[in-house]
């Protein structure tokens, strides 16, 4: 059994990702599993999961199991011109599953870059997201969008926040038929409807999509967002794996949390996105900080989907010994076999459904 | 190979004929009642029959790349997937119905019997009306007749069942029809196949 074979895909990923992030100056950040509940109450708009798991600690303080890593990272730190705090993490988070309503423990890895960000930092975050995916599987897709574009289009279409949210949900589902119906029923202008539908339908390689997007963008806010996407693609286009990067303007993500650039990563064989990230400047503003921020998280639990093969063997050797056997003789046999590179399970009877390569009886084994 | 989840029943059979006409035939899929999986490698499709309310689960979890589900099922389950087309089949409406002559005085908690608790909850939350949801799995029309509920929230096709039980539609919640849905991750890796299937199915709408 090789060392690589002993590691599960998510465990291999943790090591590989940590090495990658260290190469780019992202320092590992270790944090407590608990956080004061108050932090989440004050910032609930910025929580990916809207339900946290509270408990009272021994001092009577109301605490919560951490549902999210980013909030705990950004609540501390200082803002300095020209500087950036670059951190990576690998933590468990605790959420209530939206569908089943059950508590879940999820393993996350990721990074955050917080500070005086510029175009390079956005490129670095996206590039590291692509490199992270490449470490997990050769068959990946990294999808990008810019919420500045969608926001501008939505503001043109509707003054009402509730309507904008409903329109955004339909864009996220590429549901153009209901998008048109809602636009018509809500008095959205025909021109805004056309532009919104055109935006929602845009996806493909950046080289193809960007010129079509440029033709759609007319306002100043849109032009700024488009400029950021174009500048980003200019840097990414020369990178290895650039062909796996796509633009998809239906990628909405959480609009409370993210602003600007957003991205999601997919691996072949995993049914949902394993990587999610983007810019989250609004959270920093809410916390009274002047910095900007970009980051992403990888949901390592989902990597189990890549490895659904049953284990071939529980042990290379099943060593059977009789109840009265001398423990020293058992220990000596186990040592001999393990030193020969074999995995051994010493048993007095064959466990039910146990899969082994070879059965050795202690009495028949060659003496050490 | 595209994996397609079809809803068992009359709607599923119509959808299946639509896929066939769109260039995705599969021999035996409509004849054999017992088999669950049918494959046609030449056409690049594998169909499977599932309970209509399970279609979003198969598609969201990636066991199926594509599926066909009613808008009622989708709004109840709220799965994270792409809704590519309104197939304009199986048209009906989600409605609030009550015994003939019923009037909601608004001074008591409204008792609502339904198979669609989330839809009912969202609908009445939007109106700011306090309700008590009574979740049933079938014969919803019986609930107000026996005094179990004041109203029902359910799909209404022709209205015959309501009429036969002295019930009438009070309000329409939303129109329902069959939708072609796709798994988000599958769309990233089988982009051309899924886009082509959606385009061909679009050509069959209304035929």
PDB file of C-alpha atoms in Angstrom, chain B residues 6 35-36 44 49 75 79 82 86 92 102 109 116-117 119 136 138 156 158 160 167 176 179 182 192-193 198:
ATOM      1  CA  UNK B   6     -38.039  11.736 -17.313  1.00  0.00           C
ATOM      2  CA  UNK B  35     -37.427  -1.336 -16.884  1.00  0.00           C
ATOM      3  CA  UNK B  36     -36.188   1.952 -15.445  1.00  0.00           C
ATOM      4  CA  UNK B  44     -26.066   9.507 -27.304  1.00  0.00           C
ATOM      5  CA  UNK B  49     -38.017   7.153 -15.427  1.00  0.00           C
ATOM      6  CA  UNK B  75     -40.739  26.032  -7.105  1.00  0.00           C
ATOM      7  CA  UNK B  79     -33.070  23.217  -6.675  1.00  0.00           C
ATOM      8  CA  UNK B  82     -30.432  25.840 -14.926  1.00  0.00           C
ATOM      9  CA  UNK B  86     -40.451  26.152 -20.999  1.00  0.00           C
ATOM     10  CA  UNK B  92     -52.138  23.883 -15.475  1.00  0.00           C
ATOM     11  CA  UNK B 102     -66.191  30.354   1.282  1.00  0.00           C
ATOM     12  CA  UNK B 109     -55.164  31.832  11.204  1.00  0.00           C
ATOM     13  CA  UNK B 116     -46.639  22.184  -1.581  1.00  0.00           C
ATOM     14  CA  UNK B 117     -45.803  23.621   1.872  1.00  0.00           C
ATOM     15  CA  UNK B 119     -45.032  27.368  -2.144  1.00  0.00           C
ATOM     16  CA  UNK B 136     -50.910  16.140   2.834  1.00  0.00           C
ATOM     17  CA  UNK B 138     -52.876  13.188  -1.834  1.00  0.00           C
ATOM     18  CA  UNK B 156     -55.689  22.679 -11.013  1.00  0.00           C
ATOM     19  CA  UNK B 158     -59.466  21.410 -15.818  1.00  0.00           C
ATOM     20  CA  UNK B 160     -63.409  19.066 -12.843  1.00  0.00           C
ATOM     21  CA  UNK B 167     -64.908  23.531  -4.525  1.00  0.00           C
ATOM     22  CA  UNK B 176     -47.510  25.728 -14.344  1.00  0.00           C
ATOM     23  CA  UNK B 179     -39.558  22.825 -17.923  1.00  0.00           C
ATOM     24  CA  UNK B 182     -29.957  21.006 -16.553  1.00  0.00           C
ATOM     25  CA  UNK B 192     -22.104  21.468 -26.732  1.00  0.00           C
ATOM     26  CA  UNK B 193     -24.284  18.366 -26.172  1.00  0.00           C
ATOM     27  CA  UNK B 198     -31.912  22.418 -25.726  1.00  0.00           C
TER      28      UNK B 198
END
